[in-house]
PDB file of C-alpha atoms in Angstrom:
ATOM      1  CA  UNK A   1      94.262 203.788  76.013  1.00  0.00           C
ATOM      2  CA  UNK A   2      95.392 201.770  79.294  1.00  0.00           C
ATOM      3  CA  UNK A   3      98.556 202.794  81.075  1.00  0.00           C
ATOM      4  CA  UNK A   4     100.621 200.344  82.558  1.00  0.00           C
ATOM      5  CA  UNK A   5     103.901 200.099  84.260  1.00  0.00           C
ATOM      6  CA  UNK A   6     105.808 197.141  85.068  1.00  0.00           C
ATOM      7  CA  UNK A   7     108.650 197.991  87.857  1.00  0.00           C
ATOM      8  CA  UNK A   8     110.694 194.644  88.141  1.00  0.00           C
ATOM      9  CA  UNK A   9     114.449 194.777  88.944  1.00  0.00           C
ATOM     10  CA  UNK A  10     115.094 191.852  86.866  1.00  0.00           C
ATOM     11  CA  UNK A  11     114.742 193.125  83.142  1.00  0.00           C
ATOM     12  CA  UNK A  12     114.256 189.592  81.598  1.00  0.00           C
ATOM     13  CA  UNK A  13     110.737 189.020  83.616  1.00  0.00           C
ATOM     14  CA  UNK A  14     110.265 192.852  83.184  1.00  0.00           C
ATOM     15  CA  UNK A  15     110.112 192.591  79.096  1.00  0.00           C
ATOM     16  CA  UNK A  16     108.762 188.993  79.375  1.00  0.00           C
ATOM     17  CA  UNK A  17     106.008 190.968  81.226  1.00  0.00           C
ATOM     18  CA  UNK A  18     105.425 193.756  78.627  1.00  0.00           C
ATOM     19  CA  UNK A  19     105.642 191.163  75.888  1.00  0.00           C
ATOM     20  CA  UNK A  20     102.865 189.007  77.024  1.00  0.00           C
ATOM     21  CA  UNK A  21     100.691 192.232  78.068  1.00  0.00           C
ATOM     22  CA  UNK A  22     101.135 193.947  74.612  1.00  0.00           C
ATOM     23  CA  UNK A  23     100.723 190.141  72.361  1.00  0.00           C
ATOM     24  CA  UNK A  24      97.170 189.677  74.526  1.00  0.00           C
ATOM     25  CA  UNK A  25      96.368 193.644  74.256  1.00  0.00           C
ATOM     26  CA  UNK A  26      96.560 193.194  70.355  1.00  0.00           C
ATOM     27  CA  UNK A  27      94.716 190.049  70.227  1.00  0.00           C
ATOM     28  CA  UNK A  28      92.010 191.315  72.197  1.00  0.00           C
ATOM     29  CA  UNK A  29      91.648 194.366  70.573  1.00  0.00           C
ATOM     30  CA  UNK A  30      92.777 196.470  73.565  1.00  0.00           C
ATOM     31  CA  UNK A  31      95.069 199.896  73.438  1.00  0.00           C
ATOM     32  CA  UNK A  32      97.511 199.806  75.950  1.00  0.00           C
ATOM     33  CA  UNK A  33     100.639 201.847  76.549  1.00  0.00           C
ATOM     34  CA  UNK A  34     103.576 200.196  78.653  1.00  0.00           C
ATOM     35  CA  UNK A  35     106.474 201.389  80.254  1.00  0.00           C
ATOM     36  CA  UNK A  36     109.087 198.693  82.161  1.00  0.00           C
ATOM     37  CA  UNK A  37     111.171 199.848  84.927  1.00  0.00           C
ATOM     38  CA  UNK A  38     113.598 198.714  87.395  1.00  0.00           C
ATOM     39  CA  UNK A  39     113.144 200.688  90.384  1.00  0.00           C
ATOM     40  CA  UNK A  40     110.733 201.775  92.695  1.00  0.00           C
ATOM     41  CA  UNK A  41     112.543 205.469  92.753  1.00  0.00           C
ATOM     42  CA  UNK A  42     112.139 205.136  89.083  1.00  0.00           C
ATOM     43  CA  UNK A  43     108.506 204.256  88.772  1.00  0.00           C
ATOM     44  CA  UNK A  44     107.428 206.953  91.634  1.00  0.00           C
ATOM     45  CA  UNK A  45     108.732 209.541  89.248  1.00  0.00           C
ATOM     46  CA  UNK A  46     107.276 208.236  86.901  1.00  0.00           C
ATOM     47  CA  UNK A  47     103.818 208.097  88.253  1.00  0.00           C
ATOM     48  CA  UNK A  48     104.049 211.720  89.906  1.00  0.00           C
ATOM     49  CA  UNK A  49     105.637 213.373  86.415  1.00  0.00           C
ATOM     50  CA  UNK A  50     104.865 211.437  83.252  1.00  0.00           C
ATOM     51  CA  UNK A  51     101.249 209.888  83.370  1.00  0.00           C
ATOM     52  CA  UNK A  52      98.325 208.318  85.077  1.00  0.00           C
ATOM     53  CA  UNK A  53      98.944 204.985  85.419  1.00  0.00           C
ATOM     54  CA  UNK A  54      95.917 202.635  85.379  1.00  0.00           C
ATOM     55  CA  UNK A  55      97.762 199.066  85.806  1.00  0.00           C
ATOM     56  CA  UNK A  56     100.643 198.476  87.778  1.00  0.00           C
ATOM     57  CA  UNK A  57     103.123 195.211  87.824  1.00  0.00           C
ATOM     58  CA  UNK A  58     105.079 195.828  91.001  1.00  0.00           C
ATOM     59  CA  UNK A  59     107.626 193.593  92.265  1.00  0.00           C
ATOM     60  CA  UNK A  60     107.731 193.035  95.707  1.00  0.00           C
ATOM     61  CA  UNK A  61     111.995 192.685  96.251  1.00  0.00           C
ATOM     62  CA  UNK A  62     113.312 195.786  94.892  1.00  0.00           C
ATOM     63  CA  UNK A  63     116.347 197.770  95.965  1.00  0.00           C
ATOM     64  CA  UNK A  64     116.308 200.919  98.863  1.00  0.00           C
ATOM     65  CA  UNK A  65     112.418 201.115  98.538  1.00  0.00           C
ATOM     66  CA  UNK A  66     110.377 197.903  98.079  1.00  0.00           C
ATOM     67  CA  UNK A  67     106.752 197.521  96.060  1.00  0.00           C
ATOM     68  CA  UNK A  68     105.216 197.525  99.354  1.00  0.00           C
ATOM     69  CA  UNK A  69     106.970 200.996 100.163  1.00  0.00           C
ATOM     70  CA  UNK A  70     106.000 202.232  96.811  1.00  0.00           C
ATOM     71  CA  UNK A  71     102.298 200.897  96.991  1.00  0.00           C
ATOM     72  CA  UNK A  72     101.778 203.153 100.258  1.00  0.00           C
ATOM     73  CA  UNK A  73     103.228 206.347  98.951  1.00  0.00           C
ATOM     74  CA  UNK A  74     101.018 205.410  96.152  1.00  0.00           C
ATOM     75  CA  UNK A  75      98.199 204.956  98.166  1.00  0.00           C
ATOM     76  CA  UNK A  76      98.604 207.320 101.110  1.00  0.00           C
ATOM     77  CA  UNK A  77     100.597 210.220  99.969  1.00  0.00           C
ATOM     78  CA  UNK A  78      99.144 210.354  96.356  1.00  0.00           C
ATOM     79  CA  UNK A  79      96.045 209.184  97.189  1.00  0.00           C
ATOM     80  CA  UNK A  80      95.682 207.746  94.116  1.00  0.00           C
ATOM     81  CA  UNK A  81      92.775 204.652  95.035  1.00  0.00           C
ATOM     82  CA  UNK A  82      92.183 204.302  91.102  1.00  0.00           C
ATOM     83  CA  UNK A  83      95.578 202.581  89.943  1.00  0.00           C
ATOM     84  CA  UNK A  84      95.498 198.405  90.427  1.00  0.00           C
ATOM     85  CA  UNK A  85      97.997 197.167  91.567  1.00  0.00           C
ATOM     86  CA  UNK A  86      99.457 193.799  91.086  1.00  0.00           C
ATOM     87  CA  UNK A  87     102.154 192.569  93.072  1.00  0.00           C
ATOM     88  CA  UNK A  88     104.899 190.343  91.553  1.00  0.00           C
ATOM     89  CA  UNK A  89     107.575 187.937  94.140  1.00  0.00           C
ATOM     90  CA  UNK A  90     108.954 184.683  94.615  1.00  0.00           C
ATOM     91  CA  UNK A  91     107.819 184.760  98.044  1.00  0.00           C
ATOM     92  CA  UNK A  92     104.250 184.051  99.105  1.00  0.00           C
ATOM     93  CA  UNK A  93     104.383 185.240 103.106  1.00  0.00           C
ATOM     94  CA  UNK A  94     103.134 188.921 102.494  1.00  0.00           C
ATOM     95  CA  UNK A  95      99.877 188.685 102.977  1.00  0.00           C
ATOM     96  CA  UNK A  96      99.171 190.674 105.749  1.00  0.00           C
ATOM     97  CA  UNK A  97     101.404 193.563 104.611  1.00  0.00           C
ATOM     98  CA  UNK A  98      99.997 193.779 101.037  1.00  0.00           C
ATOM     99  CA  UNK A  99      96.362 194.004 102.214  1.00  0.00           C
ATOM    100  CA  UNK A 100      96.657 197.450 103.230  1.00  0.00           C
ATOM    101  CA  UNK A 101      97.531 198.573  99.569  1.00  0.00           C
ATOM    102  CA  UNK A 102      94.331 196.815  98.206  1.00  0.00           C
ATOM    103  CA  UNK A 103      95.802 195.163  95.405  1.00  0.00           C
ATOM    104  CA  UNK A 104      94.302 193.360  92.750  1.00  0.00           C
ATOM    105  CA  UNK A 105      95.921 190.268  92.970  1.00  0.00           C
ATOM    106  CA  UNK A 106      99.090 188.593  93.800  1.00  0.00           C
ATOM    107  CA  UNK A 107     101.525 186.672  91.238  1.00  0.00           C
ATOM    108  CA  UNK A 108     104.178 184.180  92.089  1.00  0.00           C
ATOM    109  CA  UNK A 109     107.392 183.933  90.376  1.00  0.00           C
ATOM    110  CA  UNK A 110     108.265 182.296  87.761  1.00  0.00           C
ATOM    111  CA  UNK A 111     105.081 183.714  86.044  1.00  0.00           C
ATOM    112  CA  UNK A 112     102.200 181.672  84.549  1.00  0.00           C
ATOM    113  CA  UNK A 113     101.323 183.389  81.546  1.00  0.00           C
ATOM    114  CA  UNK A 114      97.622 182.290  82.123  1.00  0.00           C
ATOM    115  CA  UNK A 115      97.633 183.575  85.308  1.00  0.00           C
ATOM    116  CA  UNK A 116      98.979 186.983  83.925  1.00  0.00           C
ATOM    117  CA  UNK A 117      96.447 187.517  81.113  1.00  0.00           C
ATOM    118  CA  UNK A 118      93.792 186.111  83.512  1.00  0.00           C
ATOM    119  CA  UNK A 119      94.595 189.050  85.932  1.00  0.00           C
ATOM    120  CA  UNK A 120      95.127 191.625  83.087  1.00  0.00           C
ATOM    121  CA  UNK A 121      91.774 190.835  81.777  1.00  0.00           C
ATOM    122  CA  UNK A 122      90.148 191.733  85.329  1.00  0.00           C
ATOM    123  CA  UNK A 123      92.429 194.706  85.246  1.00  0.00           C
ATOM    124  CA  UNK A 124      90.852 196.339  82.169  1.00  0.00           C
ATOM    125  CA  UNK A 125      87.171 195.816  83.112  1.00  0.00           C
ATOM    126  CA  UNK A 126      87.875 197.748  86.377  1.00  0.00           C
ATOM    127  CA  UNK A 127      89.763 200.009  84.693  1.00  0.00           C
ATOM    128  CA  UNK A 128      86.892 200.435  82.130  1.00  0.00           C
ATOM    129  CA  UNK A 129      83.886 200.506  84.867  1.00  0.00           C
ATOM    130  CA  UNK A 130      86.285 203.418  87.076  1.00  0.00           C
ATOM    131  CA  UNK A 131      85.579 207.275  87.351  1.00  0.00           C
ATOM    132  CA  UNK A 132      85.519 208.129  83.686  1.00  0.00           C
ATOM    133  CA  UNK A 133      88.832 210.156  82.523  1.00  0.00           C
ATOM    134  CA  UNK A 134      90.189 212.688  79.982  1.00  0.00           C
ATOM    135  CA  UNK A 135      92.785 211.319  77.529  1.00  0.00           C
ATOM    136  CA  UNK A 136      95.240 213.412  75.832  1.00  0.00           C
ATOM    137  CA  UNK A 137      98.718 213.345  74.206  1.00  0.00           C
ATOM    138  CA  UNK A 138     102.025 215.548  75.205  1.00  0.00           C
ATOM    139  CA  UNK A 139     105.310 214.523  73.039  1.00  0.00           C
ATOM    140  CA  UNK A 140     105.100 211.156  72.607  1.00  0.00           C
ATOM    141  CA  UNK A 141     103.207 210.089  75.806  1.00  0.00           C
ATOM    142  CA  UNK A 142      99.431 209.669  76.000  1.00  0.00           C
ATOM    143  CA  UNK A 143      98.197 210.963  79.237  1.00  0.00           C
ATOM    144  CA  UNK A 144      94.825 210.767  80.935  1.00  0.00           C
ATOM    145  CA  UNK A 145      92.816 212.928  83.871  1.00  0.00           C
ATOM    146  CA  UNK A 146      89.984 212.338  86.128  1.00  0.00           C
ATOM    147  CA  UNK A 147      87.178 214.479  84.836  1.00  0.00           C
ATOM    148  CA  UNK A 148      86.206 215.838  88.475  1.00  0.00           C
ATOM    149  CA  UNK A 149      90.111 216.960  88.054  1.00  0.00           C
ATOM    150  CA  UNK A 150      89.556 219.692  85.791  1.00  0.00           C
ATOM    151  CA  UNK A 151      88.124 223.093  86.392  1.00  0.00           C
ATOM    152  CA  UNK A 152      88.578 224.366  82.535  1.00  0.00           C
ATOM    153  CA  UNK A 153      90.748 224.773  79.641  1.00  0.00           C
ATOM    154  CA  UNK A 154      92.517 227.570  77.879  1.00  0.00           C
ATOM    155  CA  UNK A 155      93.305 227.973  74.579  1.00  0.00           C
ATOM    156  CA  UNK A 156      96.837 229.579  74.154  1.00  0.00           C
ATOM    157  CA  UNK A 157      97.576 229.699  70.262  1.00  0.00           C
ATOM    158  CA  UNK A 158      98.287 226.691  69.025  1.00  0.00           C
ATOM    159  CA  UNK A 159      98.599 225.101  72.842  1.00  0.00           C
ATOM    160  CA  UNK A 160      95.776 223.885  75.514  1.00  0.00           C
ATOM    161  CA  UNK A 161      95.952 225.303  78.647  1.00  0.00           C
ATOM    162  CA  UNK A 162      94.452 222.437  81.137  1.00  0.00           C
ATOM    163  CA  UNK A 163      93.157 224.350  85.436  1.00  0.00           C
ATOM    164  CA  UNK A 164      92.829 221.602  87.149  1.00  0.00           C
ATOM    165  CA  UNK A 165      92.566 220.936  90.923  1.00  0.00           C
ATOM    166  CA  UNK A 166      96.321 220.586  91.919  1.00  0.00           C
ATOM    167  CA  UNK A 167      98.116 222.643  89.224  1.00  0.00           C
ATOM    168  CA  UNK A 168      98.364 223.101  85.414  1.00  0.00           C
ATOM    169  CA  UNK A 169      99.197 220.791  81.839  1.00  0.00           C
ATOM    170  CA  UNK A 170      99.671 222.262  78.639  1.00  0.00           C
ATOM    171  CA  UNK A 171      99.582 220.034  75.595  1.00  0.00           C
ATOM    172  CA  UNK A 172      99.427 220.604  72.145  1.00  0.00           C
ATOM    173  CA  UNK A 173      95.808 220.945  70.864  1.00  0.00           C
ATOM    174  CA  UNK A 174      92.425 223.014  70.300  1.00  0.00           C
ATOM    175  CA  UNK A 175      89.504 223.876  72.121  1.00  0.00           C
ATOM    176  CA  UNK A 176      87.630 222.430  69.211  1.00  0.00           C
ATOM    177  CA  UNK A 177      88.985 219.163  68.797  1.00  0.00           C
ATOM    178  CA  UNK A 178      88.734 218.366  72.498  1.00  0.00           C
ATOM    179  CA  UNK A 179      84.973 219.756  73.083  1.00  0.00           C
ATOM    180  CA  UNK A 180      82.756 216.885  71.612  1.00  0.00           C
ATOM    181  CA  UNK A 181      84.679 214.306  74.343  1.00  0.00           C
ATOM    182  CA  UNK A 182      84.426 216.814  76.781  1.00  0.00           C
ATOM    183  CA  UNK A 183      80.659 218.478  76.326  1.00  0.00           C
ATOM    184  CA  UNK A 184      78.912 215.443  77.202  1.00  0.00           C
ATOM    185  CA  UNK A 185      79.920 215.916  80.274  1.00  0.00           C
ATOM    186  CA  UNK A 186      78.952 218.987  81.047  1.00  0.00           C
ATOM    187  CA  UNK A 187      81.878 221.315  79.686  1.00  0.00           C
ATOM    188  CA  UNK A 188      80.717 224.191  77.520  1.00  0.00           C
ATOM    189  CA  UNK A 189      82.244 227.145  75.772  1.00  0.00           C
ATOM    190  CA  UNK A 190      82.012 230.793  77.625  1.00  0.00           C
ATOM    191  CA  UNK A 191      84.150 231.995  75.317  1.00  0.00           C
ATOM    192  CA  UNK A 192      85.923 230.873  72.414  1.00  0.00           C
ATOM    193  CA  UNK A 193      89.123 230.351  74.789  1.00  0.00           C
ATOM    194  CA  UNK A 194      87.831 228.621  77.420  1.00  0.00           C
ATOM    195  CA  UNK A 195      86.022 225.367  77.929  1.00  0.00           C
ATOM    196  CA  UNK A 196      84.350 225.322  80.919  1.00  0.00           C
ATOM    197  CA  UNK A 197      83.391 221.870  83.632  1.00  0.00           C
ATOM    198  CA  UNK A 198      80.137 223.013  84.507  1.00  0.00           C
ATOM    199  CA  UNK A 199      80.295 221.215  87.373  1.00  0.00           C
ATOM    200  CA  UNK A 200      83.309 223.651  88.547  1.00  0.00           C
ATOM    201  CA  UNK A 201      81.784 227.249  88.580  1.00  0.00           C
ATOM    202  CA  UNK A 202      81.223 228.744  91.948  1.00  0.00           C
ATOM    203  CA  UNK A 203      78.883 231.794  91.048  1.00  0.00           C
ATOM    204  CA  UNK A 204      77.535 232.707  87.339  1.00  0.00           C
ATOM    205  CA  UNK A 205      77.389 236.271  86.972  1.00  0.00           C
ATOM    206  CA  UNK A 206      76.306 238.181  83.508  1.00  0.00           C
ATOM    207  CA  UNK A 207      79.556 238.874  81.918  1.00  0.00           C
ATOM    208  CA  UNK A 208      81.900 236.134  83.939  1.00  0.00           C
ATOM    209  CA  UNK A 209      82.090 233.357  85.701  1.00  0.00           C
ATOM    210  CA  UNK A 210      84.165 232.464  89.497  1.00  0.00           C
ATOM    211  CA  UNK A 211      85.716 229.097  89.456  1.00  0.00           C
ATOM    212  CA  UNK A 212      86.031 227.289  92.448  1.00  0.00           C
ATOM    213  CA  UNK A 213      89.791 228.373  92.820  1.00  0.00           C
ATOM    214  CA  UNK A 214      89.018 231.573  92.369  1.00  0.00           C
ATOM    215  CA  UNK A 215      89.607 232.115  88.863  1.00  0.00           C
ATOM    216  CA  UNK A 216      87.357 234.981  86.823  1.00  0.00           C
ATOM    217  CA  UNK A 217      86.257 233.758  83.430  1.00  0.00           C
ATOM    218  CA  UNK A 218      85.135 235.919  80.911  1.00  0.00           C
ATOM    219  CA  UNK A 219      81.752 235.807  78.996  1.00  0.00           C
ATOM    220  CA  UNK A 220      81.811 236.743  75.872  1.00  0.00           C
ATOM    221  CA  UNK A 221      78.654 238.876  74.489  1.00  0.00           C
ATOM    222  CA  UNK A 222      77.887 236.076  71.538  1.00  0.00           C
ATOM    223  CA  UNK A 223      77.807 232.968  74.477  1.00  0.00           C
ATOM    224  CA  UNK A 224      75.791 235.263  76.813  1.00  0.00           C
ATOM    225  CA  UNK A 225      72.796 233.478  76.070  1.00  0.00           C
ATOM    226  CA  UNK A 226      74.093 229.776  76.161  1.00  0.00           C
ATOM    227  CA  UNK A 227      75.359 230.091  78.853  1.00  0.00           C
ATOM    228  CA  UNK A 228      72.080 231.423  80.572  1.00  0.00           C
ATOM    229  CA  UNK A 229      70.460 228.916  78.669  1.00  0.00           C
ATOM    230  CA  UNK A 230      72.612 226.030  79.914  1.00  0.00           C
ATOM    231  CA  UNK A 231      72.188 227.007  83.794  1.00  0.00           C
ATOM    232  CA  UNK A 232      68.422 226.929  83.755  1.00  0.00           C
ATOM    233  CA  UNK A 233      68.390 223.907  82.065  1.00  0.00           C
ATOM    234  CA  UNK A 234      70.957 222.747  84.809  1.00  0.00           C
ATOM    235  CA  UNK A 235      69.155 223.929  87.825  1.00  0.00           C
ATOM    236  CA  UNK A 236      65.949 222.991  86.615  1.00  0.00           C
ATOM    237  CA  UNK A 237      66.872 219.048  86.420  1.00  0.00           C
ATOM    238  CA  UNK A 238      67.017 219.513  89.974  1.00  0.00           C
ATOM    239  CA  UNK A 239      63.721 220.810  91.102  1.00  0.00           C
TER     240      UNK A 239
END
């Protein structure tokens, strides 16, 4: 599933956008999700509370904050370097201030759909060749992760408890139903409630493990021996 936002004040071009995106997306046989906006207040909450947003359609001449405004909070206060960004105006004499933002490409109004599909196309096989990513769905939305995000998961009855670097998610799921996306890349079960990124434990010890923030995981008695199992195997890749 691709993300993508479109934040254009004028809500004609925004849907004319959307409409084009989600026509090619079918034809092509590609799963996207698209939300249209009309501010760049509106979009930056949107990015920093709803989802990870892979593609972004960012008009240049918005209202109190501009693209370019948005782009650098994007950039240097979220450090978010994954997201493309394609910028969307009538005028062409940004150059200089758009290059800081690394964008993907610039489009002039009134849109050539060509042009559009042409850059959406380039969109998806960077998106596709990009630090690989988690995917899950909360309510209605379907949200994604960086991998190297994630220290582990908790299972909380009928709920998934996601540790991750900056904070916590909880979504409705299992353990089970998440762990054959997840193991091959390196997650593995301690315990029945908790699905461990391999890559995230500080110290092994025999009945738990110390995340790198900290956190104490148990071991359970029956995984004893996987897990033992798992961090030879591990360490010995690298001798």
């Amino acid at each position: 599933m691709i993300n993508i936002a479109v934040c254009e004040d004028d809500i004609f071009l925004g849907g004319q956008i959307e409409t084009a995106l989600c026509r090619h997306a079918e034809a092509e046989g590609v799963a996207i999700q698209t939300e249209v906006m009309t501010s760049a207040e509106q979009c930056l909450r949107y990015i920093r509370e709803s989802n990870m947003v892979d593609l972004l359609f960012l008009d240049i001449e918005l209202g109190a904050m501009s693209g370019i405004e948005l782009a650098e909070i994007i950039r240097n206060e979220l450090h978010n370097d994954y997201m493309q960004i394609v910028y969307v105006s009538s005028k062409q004499s940004y150059a200089m201030e758009l290059f800081e933002s690394h964008p993907l490409h610039f489009l002039v109004k009134p849109l050539d759909e060509k042009k559009l599909i042409k850059v959406f196309r380039k969109a998806i096989k960077l998106i596709n060749k990009s630090e690989e990513t988690f995917q899950y769905k909360k309510g209605h939305s379907h949200k994604k992760v960086f991998l190297s995000e994630i220290l582990y998961l908790e299972a909380s009855n009928r709920e998934i408890i996601m540790h991750m670097n900056m904070g916590t998610e909880i979504f409705y799921g299992t353990l089970k139903s998440v762990y054959p996306e997840l193991q091959k890349y390196g997650f593995f079960f301690c315990h029945k409630s908790y699905l461990i990124n391999y890559e995230k434990v500080k110290i092994f010890e025999t009945n738990q493990l110390i995340m790198q923030n900290g956190d104490m995981i148990p071991i359970s008695q029956g995984q004893r021996k996987a897990v033992k199992e798992l961090q030879l195997e591990r360490e010995l890749r690298y001798l």
